XYZ file of C-alpha atoms in Angstrom:
759
model
C 29.482 2.666 12.743
C 28.222 1.357 9.532
C 28.468 -1.939 9.066
C 30.209 -3.816 6.931
C 31.311 -2.125 4.083
C 29.917 -3.271 0.823
C 30.936 -4.896 -1.652
C 29.785 -4.110 -5.184
C 25.886 -3.569 -6.566
C 23.957 -6.618 -7.168
C 21.877 -7.192 -10.352
C 18.720 -8.254 -9.451
C 15.965 -6.465 -7.299
C 14.685 -7.413 -4.152
C 12.969 -5.344 -1.186
C 14.483 -3.942 1.954
C 13.351 -2.122 4.008
C 14.549 -0.672 7.086
C 14.216 -1.367 10.762
C 12.777 0.527 13.803
C 13.224 2.934 16.192
C 14.016 3.695 12.569
C 11.383 1.521 11.922
C 8.112 4.033 11.420
C 8.557 4.038 7.358
C 9.564 0.025 7.318
C 6.134 -0.377 5.038
C 6.363 2.424 3.618
C 9.109 0.621 2.657
C 8.078 -1.791 2.074
C 5.449 -0.225 -1.172
C 7.544 1.417 -2.726
C 11.401 0.868 -3.270
C 10.360 -2.232 -5.301
C 8.468 1.015 -7.496
C 11.440 2.391 -8.123
C 13.706 0.919 -10.906
C 13.551 2.748 -13.779
C 14.888 1.394 -17.195
C 18.696 3.201 -18.890
C 16.163 4.769 -21.186
C 14.976 7.205 -19.409
C 18.051 7.006 -16.836
C 20.944 7.350 -18.893
C 20.666 10.840 -19.778
C 21.912 11.988 -16.667
C 25.813 11.858 -15.473
C 24.981 8.597 -12.845
C 26.476 9.332 -9.218
C 29.327 7.099 -8.265
C 27.900 4.760 -5.566
C 31.381 2.890 -4.734
C 31.219 3.040 -1.667
C 34.163 5.880 -0.428
C 35.654 2.619 2.204
C 36.385 1.165 -0.869
C 37.498 4.163 -2.804
C 39.352 5.543 -0.345
C 41.589 3.278 2.005
C 42.229 6.343 4.230
C 38.224 6.011 5.141
C 38.392 2.062 5.628
C 41.073 2.753 8.166
C 39.296 5.055 10.031
C 36.223 2.253 10.121
C 38.067 -0.821 10.975
C 39.345 1.342 14.336
C 36.105 1.986 14.621
C 34.178 -1.521 14.914
C 37.361 -2.817 16.713
C 36.085 -0.514 19.322
C 38.980 2.110 18.746
C 37.461 5.634 19.311
C 40.788 7.362 19.852
C 41.917 5.302 16.952
C 38.938 6.390 13.794
C 38.617 10.622 14.448
C 42.692 10.550 14.312
C 42.246 8.619 10.938
C 38.724 10.702 9.743
C 40.942 13.357 11.641
C 43.933 13.120 8.913
C 41.764 12.325 6.842
C 39.187 15.680 6.797
C 43.423 18.027 6.817
C 44.622 15.968 3.874
C 44.744 17.385 0.701
C 45.174 15.338 -2.572
C 43.367 12.723 -1.723
C 41.190 11.437 -4.129
C 36.782 10.316 -3.751
C 36.899 11.102 -0.153
C 33.765 11.919 1.876
C 32.894 15.643 1.915
C 33.400 16.821 5.593
C 30.169 17.129 6.394
C 29.954 13.235 5.844
C 32.702 13.474 7.724
C 31.428 14.722 10.869
C 27.989 12.726 10.858
C 29.924 9.350 10.818
C 32.273 10.588 13.212
C 29.319 11.274 14.614
C 27.611 8.051 14.820
C 31.033 6.411 15.819
C 30.796 8.689 19.348
C 27.846 7.852 20.292
C 27.775 4.307 19.978
C 31.463 5.302 22.439
C 29.123 7.059 24.492
C 30.702 10.006 24.065
C 27.508 11.738 24.063
C 28.865 15.104 23.844
C 32.075 14.953 21.697
C 29.115 13.063 19.276
C 26.507 16.433 19.558
C 28.609 18.620 18.238
C 29.030 16.524 15.446
C 25.573 16.376 14.591
C 25.045 19.684 15.265
C 27.937 20.200 12.397
C 26.354 18.252 9.770
C 23.496 19.821 10.358
C 23.240 21.830 7.734
C 24.482 19.894 4.942
C 22.684 17.099 3.225
C 22.978 14.532 5.611
C 21.003 17.558 8.055
C 17.911 15.746 8.234
C 19.499 12.133 9.702
C 21.818 15.017 12.005
C 18.685 16.887 13.298
C 17.556 13.264 14.273
C 20.135 12.103 15.956
C 21.906 15.101 18.023
C 17.657 14.793 19.219
C 17.849 12.116 20.578
C 21.103 12.833 22.875
C 19.585 16.427 23.760
C 16.407 14.132 25.240
C 18.400 11.873 26.809
C 20.757 15.364 28.219
C 17.249 16.148 29.109
C 17.503 19.280 27.466
C 13.912 19.244 26.567
C 13.538 22.548 24.651
C 16.334 21.343 22.986
C 15.481 18.307 21.373
C 11.994 19.611 20.872
C 13.673 22.192 17.713
C 15.994 19.610 16.648
C 13.211 16.984 15.729
C 10.426 19.795 15.120
C 13.220 20.882 12.079
C 13.725 17.458 9.962
C 11.279 17.343 7.142
C 8.410 15.297 5.577
C 10.916 14.260 2.888
C 12.760 12.697 5.963
C 12.359 8.592 7.287
C 12.997 9.485 10.525
C 9.905 12.194 9.767
C 8.324 10.052 11.363
C 9.907 8.590 15.276
C 11.174 12.460 15.385
C 7.372 13.763 15.168
C 6.557 11.145 17.189
C 10.266 11.261 19.696
C 8.575 15.251 19.521
C 4.742 14.832 20.682
C 6.063 12.995 23.620
C 9.180 15.843 24.754
C 5.084 18.579 24.653
C 3.985 16.020 26.759
C 7.089 16.146 29.246
C 6.228 20.139 28.900
C 2.660 19.393 29.832
C 1.706 21.049 26.329
C -0.833 19.026 26.345
C -3.065 20.076 23.020
C 0.375 20.475 21.112
C 1.977 17.337 21.450
C -2.027 15.842 20.461
C -1.646 18.096 17.429
C 1.488 16.993 16.433
C -0.125 12.672 16.874
C -2.976 14.142 15.300
C -1.031 15.889 12.141
C 1.466 12.550 11.502
C -2.149 10.850 11.689
C -3.566 12.949 8.839
C -0.828 10.117 5.843
C -1.565 7.053 5.201
C 1.279 5.561 7.906
C 2.138 1.965 8.127
C 1.073 -0.285 11.003
C 3.702 0.552 13.120
C 3.654 4.314 12.957
C 0.330 4.671 12.798
C 0.720 2.404 16.333
C 2.999 5.189 17.958
C 0.719 8.440 16.981
C -2.325 6.770 18.007
C -0.864 6.448 21.316
C 0.816 9.219 20.948
C -2.512 11.137 21.186
C -4.152 8.791 24.258
C -0.840 9.468 26.197
C -1.893 13.467 25.229
C -5.176 12.703 26.097
C -5.114 11.359 29.580
C -2.037 13.369 30.578
C -4.589 16.944 29.963
C -7.423 14.328 31.458
C -10.113 13.103 29.395
C -8.941 9.298 29.810
C -12.333 8.137 29.024
C -11.578 9.254 24.833
C -7.750 7.653 25.877
C -9.648 3.997 27.178
C -12.049 3.839 23.773
C -8.783 5.074 21.669
C -6.150 3.499 23.231
C -8.071 0.465 22.827
C -8.750 0.553 19.628
C -4.334 1.483 18.601
C -4.440 -2.655 20.650
C -7.125 -3.745 17.941
C -5.417 -2.918 15.426
C -2.055 -3.338 17.021
C 0.435 -4.965 14.034
C 3.230 -7.689 16.015
C 2.870 -8.964 20.199
C 5.090 -5.900 20.774
C 2.885 -3.761 20.286
C 0.139 -4.876 21.241
C 1.984 -5.619 24.746
C 3.212 -2.150 24.729
C -1.632 -0.973 24.059
C -1.870 -3.219 26.811
C 0.593 -1.182 29.055
C -1.896 1.965 27.896
C -4.970 0.480 28.941
C -3.575 -1.265 32.147
C -2.392 2.386 32.778
C -6.148 3.315 32.452
C -7.683 0.532 34.343
C -9.320 -1.198 31.129
C -7.011 -3.885 30.212
C -8.424 -6.024 28.451
C -10.587 -9.524 28.592
C -11.029 -12.368 27.069
C -13.962 -11.204 24.585
C -11.807 -8.156 23.546
C -8.682 -11.058 23.196
C -11.196 -13.166 20.283
C -12.503 -10.151 19.104
C -8.656 -8.833 17.881
C -8.392 -12.394 16.442
C -11.157 -11.878 14.051
C -10.537 -8.743 13.851
C -7.156 -9.792 12.491
C -7.939 -12.502 10.618
C -7.673 -13.168 7.263
C -7.731 -16.221 4.628
C -7.151 -19.841 6.206
C -6.851 -18.184 9.741
C -10.107 -16.730 9.768
C -11.816 -20.174 8.004
C -9.448 -21.939 11.818
C -11.678 -19.464 14.940
C -15.001 -20.204 12.604
C -13.948 -24.474 13.231
C -13.563 -23.499 15.945
C -16.583 -21.299 17.403
C -18.937 -23.989 15.044
C -17.097 -26.959 17.442
C -16.931 -25.604 21.563
C -20.234 -22.610 20.638
C -20.546 -22.499 23.995
C -17.464 -22.467 25.520
C -17.181 -18.850 23.668
C -21.055 -18.697 24.515
C -19.563 -18.535 28.498
C -17.093 -15.921 27.705
C -19.958 -14.054 25.141
C -22.932 -14.762 24.432
C -22.247 -13.098 20.312
C -19.037 -14.809 19.947
C -19.402 -18.257 18.166
C -22.353 -16.362 15.640
C -20.174 -13.228 14.926
C -17.215 -15.731 14.438
C -18.916 -17.093 12.497
C -20.788 -15.356 10.543
C -17.993 -13.086 9.985
C -16.067 -15.958 8.202
C -18.969 -16.613 6.063
C -19.123 -12.774 4.742
C -15.895 -14.085 2.828
C -16.806 -16.144 0.754
C -19.174 -15.563 -1.850
C -21.299 -18.460 -1.649
C -22.271 -17.937 2.045
C -23.036 -14.155 2.124
C -26.262 -14.662 3.078
C -26.116 -16.352 6.107
C -23.294 -14.133 7.018
C -26.331 -11.183 7.541
C -28.068 -14.200 9.699
C -25.720 -14.854 11.853
C -24.629 -11.287 12.134
C -28.104 -10.242 13.094
C -27.686 -12.967 16.109
C -24.400 -12.249 17.154
C -25.875 -8.202 17.522
C -28.600 -9.816 19.177
C -26.518 -11.749 21.581
C -24.090 -9.903 22.135
C -23.913 -8.725 25.836
C -19.360 -6.845 25.536
C -20.185 -4.028 23.859
C -17.954 -3.407 21.925
C -18.429 -6.647 20.880
C -21.726 -6.009 19.581
C -20.581 -2.655 18.444
C -18.255 -4.926 15.428
C -20.784 -8.027 15.699
C -22.990 -3.930 14.044
C -20.056 -3.115 11.984
C -18.945 -6.272 10.658
C -23.562 -6.918 9.536
C -23.312 -3.512 7.654
C -19.806 -4.961 5.572
C -22.014 -8.124 4.807
C -25.322 -5.769 3.800
C -23.198 -4.385 1.575
C -22.207 -7.284 -0.367
C -25.475 -8.583 -0.320
C -26.283 -5.355 -2.462
C -28.786 -4.161 1.252
C -26.922 -1.047 1.167
C -29.833 0.625 2.527
C -30.188 -1.749 5.545
C -26.036 -1.540 5.037
C -25.860 2.603 5.486
C -28.628 1.994 8.700
C -26.350 -0.836 10.184
C -22.953 2.313 9.965
C -25.226 4.376 10.941
C -27.110 3.376 14.620
C -22.264 3.077 15.575
C -21.943 7.160 14.619
C -25.562 9.178 15.704
C -24.349 7.841 19.499
C -23.869 10.170 22.651
C -20.564 8.525 23.343
C -19.196 7.108 19.920
C -17.111 3.930 20.475
C -14.195 2.817 18.807
C -15.451 1.958 16.358
C -17.496 4.427 15.747
C -14.752 6.343 12.920
C -14.905 3.320 10.437
C -18.444 3.459 10.874
C -18.617 6.619 9.797
C -16.174 6.702 7.338
C -17.810 2.858 5.300
C -21.066 5.153 6.198
C -20.069 7.877 3.791
C -18.875 5.461 1.125
C -22.810 3.938 0.941
C -23.498 7.583 0.982
C -22.002 7.569 -2.394
C -22.572 4.476 -4.045
C -26.851 5.517 -3.677
C -25.925 8.367 -4.866
C -26.638 11.253 -1.734
C -23.185 13.459 -2.517
C -24.293 15.709 0.104
C -24.991 13.000 2.958
C -21.327 11.070 1.962
C -19.027 13.998 1.684
C -20.529 15.744 4.742
C -20.146 12.486 7.096
C -16.885 12.877 5.444
C -15.754 15.913 6.958
C -17.214 15.395 9.726
C -14.999 11.695 10.467
C -11.721 13.091 10.004
C -12.646 16.440 12.378
C -14.062 14.802 15.491
C -11.648 11.402 14.738
C -8.448 11.960 13.963
C -7.425 7.825 15.230
C -9.200 6.746 13.266
C -6.495 7.075 11.230
C -8.445 7.562 8.540
C -8.029 11.219 6.929
C -5.704 9.915 3.289
C -8.673 8.011 2.411
C -11.144 10.352 3.205
C -9.365 13.137 1.114
C -9.867 10.241 -2.025
C -13.205 9.007 -0.823
C -13.875 13.370 -1.425
C -12.399 13.009 -4.868
C -14.183 10.307 -5.027
C -17.790 11.608 -3.924
C -17.105 14.968 -6.265
C -16.875 12.912 -9.196
C -19.690 10.889 -8.892
C -21.866 13.288 -8.897
C -20.171 14.897 -11.375
C -18.739 18.432 -9.817
C -15.624 19.084 -11.723
C -14.502 22.357 -10.324
C -14.967 21.006 -6.759
C -13.498 17.216 -7.421
C -10.183 19.750 -8.596
C -10.285 21.286 -5.360
C -10.240 18.589 -3.285
C -8.010 17.052 -5.653
C -6.000 20.151 -5.367
C -6.068 20.003 -0.581
C -5.092 16.825 -1.119
C -1.721 16.958 -3.758
C -0.798 19.870 -1.652
C 0.069 17.514 1.294
C 1.264 14.873 -1.131
C 2.639 15.830 -3.592
C 6.077 18.083 -3.017
C 8.336 19.191 -6.200
C 7.965 17.594 -10.402
C 8.700 14.157 -10.253
C 8.033 10.635 -10.468
C 4.637 9.852 -8.819
C 3.520 6.996 -6.779
C 0.559 5.376 -4.422
C -2.059 7.331 -3.704
C -0.189 10.656 -5.687
C 0.449 8.496 -9.236
C -3.973 8.199 -8.718
C -5.091 11.887 -7.721
C -2.349 13.096 -10.529
C -4.138 11.112 -12.830
C -7.424 12.312 -11.642
C -6.456 15.765 -11.409
C -5.838 15.699 -15.184
C -9.012 13.338 -16.579
C -11.477 16.688 -14.509
C -8.742 19.716 -16.374
C -8.889 17.924 -19.815
C -13.482 18.107 -18.724
C -12.833 21.396 -17.386
C -10.698 22.307 -21.257
C -7.830 22.558 -19.356
C -6.302 20.667 -21.972
C -2.415 22.313 -21.755
C -2.259 22.132 -18.451
C -4.315 18.407 -17.778
C -1.561 17.380 -20.468
C 0.589 17.389 -18.267
C -0.408 15.704 -15.722
C -1.748 12.697 -17.771
C 2.439 13.009 -19.078
C 4.122 13.014 -15.954
C 1.779 9.881 -14.692
C 2.067 7.851 -18.228
C 6.529 9.016 -18.159
C 6.547 6.932 -14.587
C 5.293 4.290 -15.080
C 3.437 2.786 -18.955
C 2.461 -0.553 -17.565
C 0.428 -0.290 -13.740
C -2.996 0.438 -14.143
C -3.181 4.265 -14.103
C -0.478 4.684 -16.557
C -2.552 2.465 -18.697
C -5.246 4.539 -17.655
C -3.043 8.076 -18.880
C -1.660 6.781 -21.653
C -5.370 5.512 -22.880
C -6.573 8.782 -22.080
C -3.274 10.491 -24.149
C -3.734 7.670 -27.737
C -0.347 7.577 -27.409
C -0.925 5.697 -30.890
C 0.642 2.352 -30.596
C 4.427 3.105 -28.955
C 4.268 0.395 -25.711
C 6.894 3.102 -24.124
C 7.238 5.251 -21.760
C 5.488 9.678 -22.540
C 8.819 11.848 -21.119
C 8.488 15.331 -20.399
C 11.761 17.091 -22.818
C 12.405 18.297 -18.998
C 11.974 15.032 -17.088
C 15.806 13.883 -17.762
C 17.428 16.784 -17.102
C 21.408 16.206 -16.000
C 23.007 16.461 -12.638
C 21.927 15.248 -9.351
C 18.941 15.966 -7.665
C 19.760 17.896 -3.850
C 17.302 15.927 -2.640
C 19.420 12.626 -3.306
C 22.849 13.526 -2.807
C 22.295 12.872 1.383
C 20.877 9.383 0.594
C 24.370 8.910 -2.106
C 26.778 9.990 0.762
C 24.359 7.674 3.621
C 24.770 5.087 1.058
C 28.601 5.581 0.517
C 29.651 5.994 4.520
C 28.212 2.234 4.415
C 24.662 3.047 6.079
C 22.440 1.867 3.736
C 19.291 1.456 4.953
C 18.808 4.757 5.844
C 19.705 5.215 2.708
C 17.450 3.127 0.388
C 14.699 4.317 2.849
C 15.347 8.024 3.178
C 15.148 8.266 -1.308
C 12.105 6.479 -0.925
C 11.017 8.947 1.344
C 11.386 11.389 -0.686
C 9.896 9.185 -3.528
C 7.025 9.322 -2.104
C 6.472 13.408 -1.841
C 7.418 13.334 -5.036
C 10.000 15.367 -5.341
C 12.897 13.119 -7.114
C 13.287 13.165 -10.754
C 13.374 10.099 -13.169
C 17.615 9.289 -12.828
C 17.314 10.541 -8.439
C 13.891 7.704 -8.887
C 17.178 5.517 -10.987
C 19.588 5.496 -8.425
C 17.444 3.681 -5.978
C 17.226 1.491 -8.457
C 20.687 1.135 -8.516
C 20.674 0.413 -4.734
C 17.315 -2.299 -4.487
C 19.114 -5.299 -6.549
C 19.981 -8.391 -5.440
C 20.893 -11.917 -7.578
C 18.042 -13.509 -6.700
C 15.131 -13.320 -8.756
C 11.689 -13.256 -6.297
C 8.034 -13.420 -8.202
C 7.258 -9.841 -6.020
C 10.041 -8.381 -8.164
C 7.397 -7.050 -11.161
C 7.011 -3.188 -8.908
C 10.327 -2.371 -9.183
C 9.570 -1.629 -12.807
C 9.787 1.590 -13.867
C 10.249 2.898 -17.639
C 10.060 2.030 -20.336
C 11.862 -1.430 -22.190
C 14.980 -1.417 -24.068
C 17.732 -3.721 -26.335
C 20.006 -3.014 -22.978
C 18.120 -4.102 -20.376
C 15.170 -6.517 -21.263
C 17.150 -9.490 -20.410
C 16.457 -7.952 -16.879
C 13.090 -6.748 -17.214
C 11.616 -10.439 -19.002
C 13.331 -11.829 -16.059
C 10.572 -10.082 -13.950
C 7.597 -11.397 -15.922
C 7.966 -14.659 -15.816
C 6.559 -17.139 -18.464
C 5.970 -20.626 -16.383
C 3.733 -23.466 -17.472
C 3.635 -21.657 -21.768
C 2.959 -24.586 -23.355
C -0.582 -25.235 -21.483
C -1.297 -20.882 -21.431
C 0.485 -21.576 -24.481
C -2.268 -24.100 -25.626
C -5.454 -21.813 -23.771
C -4.926 -19.191 -25.843
C -4.894 -20.634 -28.601
C -7.888 -22.249 -27.727
C -10.003 -19.804 -26.162
C -9.250 -16.448 -27.657
C -7.547 -15.248 -24.861
C -4.902 -13.287 -25.032
C -1.916 -14.835 -23.203
C -0.911 -11.408 -22.102
C -3.880 -11.562 -19.472
C -4.123 -15.104 -18.218
C -0.122 -13.897 -17.232
C -1.071 -11.631 -15.149
C -4.549 -13.300 -13.646
C -2.193 -16.723 -13.161
C 0.427 -14.501 -11.544
C -2.073 -12.116 -9.080
C -4.091 -15.202 -8.119
C -1.656 -17.944 -7.243
C 1.860 -17.138 -7.426
C 2.445 -19.222 -10.560
C 1.878 -22.027 -7.613
C 0.041 -25.013 -9.650
C -1.556 -26.402 -5.596
C -2.838 -23.520 -4.459
C -5.972 -23.084 -2.928
C -7.790 -20.516 -0.874
C -9.817 -20.346 1.441
C -12.961 -19.967 -0.232
C -11.922 -23.408 -1.915
C -10.333 -22.085 -5.428
C -8.105 -24.588 -6.904
C -4.649 -23.920 -8.669
C -1.951 -21.995 -10.980
C -6.065 -19.312 -12.086
C -7.820 -19.992 -8.873
C -10.970 -21.673 -10.075
C -14.169 -22.728 -7.825
C -15.378 -26.525 -8.213
C -18.970 -25.753 -9.202
C -17.757 -22.737 -12.083
C -14.279 -25.050 -13.082
C -18.108 -28.068 -13.949
C -19.936 -25.017 -15.561
C -17.234 -24.468 -17.983
C -15.826 -27.067 -18.691
C -19.263 -28.418 -19.617
C -21.039 -25.697 -21.423
C -17.675 -24.073 -23.519
C -15.752 -26.751 -24.038
C -17.986 -29.451 -24.701
C -15.697 -31.721 -22.194
C -17.024 -31.802 -18.025
C -14.767 -34.284 -17.436
C -11.826 -31.775 -18.121
C -12.954 -29.536 -14.053
C -12.259 -33.819 -12.371
C -8.654 -32.977 -13.996
C -9.164 -29.513 -12.036
C -6.075 -29.761 -9.542
C -3.763 -29.981 -13.061
C -2.777 -27.693 -14.708
C -3.084 -27.951 -18.941
C -7.228 -28.375 -17.123
C -6.838 -25.438 -14.799
C -5.120 -23.095 -17.309
C -7.646 -23.748 -19.668
C -10.416 -23.481 -17.961
C -9.379 -20.764 -16.055
C -8.674 -18.404 -19.593
C -12.627 -20.460 -20.980
C -13.412 -18.181 -18.112
C -12.650 -15.192 -18.753
C -13.603 -15.783 -22.854
C -16.841 -16.767 -21.183
C -16.274 -12.776 -19.090
C -14.960 -11.053 -22.422
C -18.264 -11.487 -24.797
C -20.294 -10.674 -20.967
C -19.061 -7.587 -20.669
C -18.188 -7.238 -24.192
C -14.691 -6.711 -23.832
C -14.427 -4.097 -21.111
C -11.225 -5.545 -19.439
C -12.035 -3.833 -16.596
C -16.244 -5.805 -16.039
C -14.063 -8.653 -16.122
C -11.917 -9.165 -13.707
C -14.377 -7.363 -11.632
C -16.469 -10.737 -12.422
C -13.375 -12.819 -12.586
C -12.740 -11.898 -8.828
C -15.928 -10.779 -7.686
C -18.145 -13.236 -9.255
C -19.728 -12.889 -13.249
C -23.316 -11.701 -10.957
C -21.547 -9.320 -8.759
C -20.247 -7.571 -11.764
C -23.077 -7.676 -12.904
C -24.387 -5.861 -10.427
C -21.738 -3.053 -9.972
C -23.290 -2.492 -14.172
C -26.847 -2.243 -13.649
C -25.657 0.115 -10.273
C -22.325 2.324 -12.062
C -22.776 2.156 -15.390
C -23.223 5.283 -16.661
C -20.424 6.268 -15.007
C -16.827 6.662 -16.780
C -14.451 3.520 -16.615
C -11.805 4.990 -14.262
C -14.317 6.039 -11.305
C -16.355 3.128 -11.956
C -12.990 0.448 -11.459
C -13.082 3.107 -7.800
C -16.421 3.391 -7.324
C -16.701 -0.804 -6.665
C -17.889 -1.333 -3.254
C -15.444 -4.324 -3.057
C -12.187 -2.544 -2.254
C -10.556 -6.038 -2.833
C -11.207 -6.480 -6.038
C -10.764 -2.688 -6.983
C -7.118 -3.948 -6.620
C -6.990 -6.986 -7.876
C -7.913 -5.118 -10.906
C -5.412 -2.809 -10.824
C -2.853 -5.667 -10.199
C -3.884 -7.031 -13.263
C -4.373 -4.791 -15.478
C -1.033 -2.970 -14.333
C 0.965 -6.611 -14.927
C -1.396 -7.581 -18.109
C -0.035 -4.410 -20.028
C 4.238 -4.971 -19.261
C 3.053 -8.527 -20.012
C 1.906 -6.925 -23.563
C 4.420 -5.325 -24.423
C 6.980 -7.486 -23.574
C 5.601 -10.457 -25.255
C 3.613 -9.402 -27.376
C 3.614 -12.118 -30.240
C 0.330 -11.975 -31.712
C 0.886 -7.763 -32.439
C -2.052 -6.150 -30.592
C -0.180 -3.223 -29.406
C -0.012 -1.662 -25.958
C -3.347 -1.902 -23.823
C -5.823 0.292 -23.755
C -8.241 0.725 -21.938
C -12.131 2.515 -23.342
C -12.953 5.469 -21.271
C -16.431 3.975 -21.243
C -18.382 0.963 -20.044
C -20.793 -1.305 -22.484
C -24.201 0.028 -22.271
C -25.666 -3.710 -22.192
C -24.491 -7.014 -21.439
C -23.913 -10.053 -23.868
C -24.425 -13.889 -23.812
C -23.221 -16.205 -20.983
C -22.388 -19.696 -20.631
C -24.073 -20.398 -23.402
C -22.912 -22.307 -25.846
C -19.147 -23.489 -26.790
C -16.785 -20.777 -27.176
C -15.888 -20.489 -30.867
C -12.125 -18.600 -32.026
C -12.291 -17.063 -35.346
C -9.847 -18.252 -37.757
C -8.849 -21.150 -35.546
């Protein structure tokens, strides 16, 4: 039955997610829902539907829910039946919605057959996906496997229950001894970028199909992969049980391997500390473990990356356990990439791929070998490897990333026609409508517009670029799209004439009904799933925004914003772009000439405005500056070495970080993506990126960087900087725009004190 009827909608914004067994889309919702609050200036042109709970609007419906919560099922059913037959009652649930809520009430009370009849009655309504999912579970519980299969098979990809329904469908097919069909269902799920819990479920569904079909050896390898990447304790235990059933229970070396693979930041450094303190104890488990753990930790720190290569070479030579050795080889390949030894990295990756029997790291090694081939300008080799990984190793769950890497390989090779074909193939699966775009669809639509423009299809290119720009003018791709469109001086969004058509789109009706019935989490998740497929227009996305607001402010809510700012809601936009340490930032901006919007964006991503933040690499404070860097910048750029001694204080930290940005501005001729690459990965690495990839357009350059975290950093900072610039452009700099190409030559770096023109 529904939760307590919700009260009036609050006014802030938050990230909410459903639970699983409605849990497979949990991470999707965490990623997507924060991106869905539309400005009233976009959505107000359409009549907004009521989100008032029916329990608040209808005393009769509220009475039925009270009976249900008190376990008075007969009274609840009678009250709803009276409501169904009543005439002239305003604002009550439609008959199909009443059928659905009756099904939920009856299901909770254990009356499965009666509940099934109600869900089947609601299956042809806007609540059809939710009704079919619940009907399928009831059918499965009573042993009607064929009918359950039909119910699960009818759930659309735009449903929050799609993933769980497909997992249950795969289980049904195994029960029917249709092993190949079950594997196909699991493989199809793994074509998408699933959240971790859903990915684990799909991998284990594939393992079940392989084992049932008699391929136990392959099932063991894939179950081990699922166990290594299980996202939580319950998932780990579940995968361990599967391994045990296959006579392949994980051992102590595997447990350490899993800890290293999943550790990040401080937790990884703690493992390395343990390895240094007790190398002999670890060596008894496997001789390669101490060097492996230390090497992986050293790779994450800029000054110790060469040492990481040495340690990982030792781990490869010493490891006895096959999985430990394979992971050492894979980690060595990654370490070689970050020290710019790409040819050797490719050899390491391929040594795990070009073998008769591939282990649990083969799929990822093949993927990384393909990325190395792209960076080495071996386009045909990269494409062949990517297609091979996608075909032969769906369990790796790389299909979504492979679709993009295939596009990128074509872009780097200058094959626009090939890139367009790859993009269209990816969008055929990912983009089911003409609505606002998010995530990977936003990226693909942007590059589709770019490629179409180069091929001379200006009208079609403009439509794609406007679709990206109107969705979020402050996202990285929104900024890039607006830069391509030459959007003048307006910081607002580009809106197609038909972008805000009146009325409630059909895709939003079911979620609105769920919300008004009291099933809030399901309503949010349903809209998030449909937005992910690009089927929601601006008003429908605005509804999701209204569903995801709360009173408390959170620094993570910048991602909630979609659309332009107007006077009616500028205050809320400003609240979500806070400016703490205003005095310190103003002083630093005046002293260095750096845009305050950029300072705030860097500060927010680096430390989340936490002045005492310290990274595992030793970076300090609001701007996350290393002490060695601080000493150089304070001495050369600011002419005051003593400033570095106060790095932990906000004023000095912001000033030194801003001065570093100014130095990077001079080095990279004002090219923001290059500057940010230098701030995140180091000026030496950014120079290397420029040397290797400087011939590429800016947008392709950012995607080509060998450090995925640096690419994400650039996109995040630039999106925030665009928002801060639009909201607080006191210097009248205009909207943030990015150049199409990189500078041909570089400038000086840390050679003389900063001089601000006009200061």
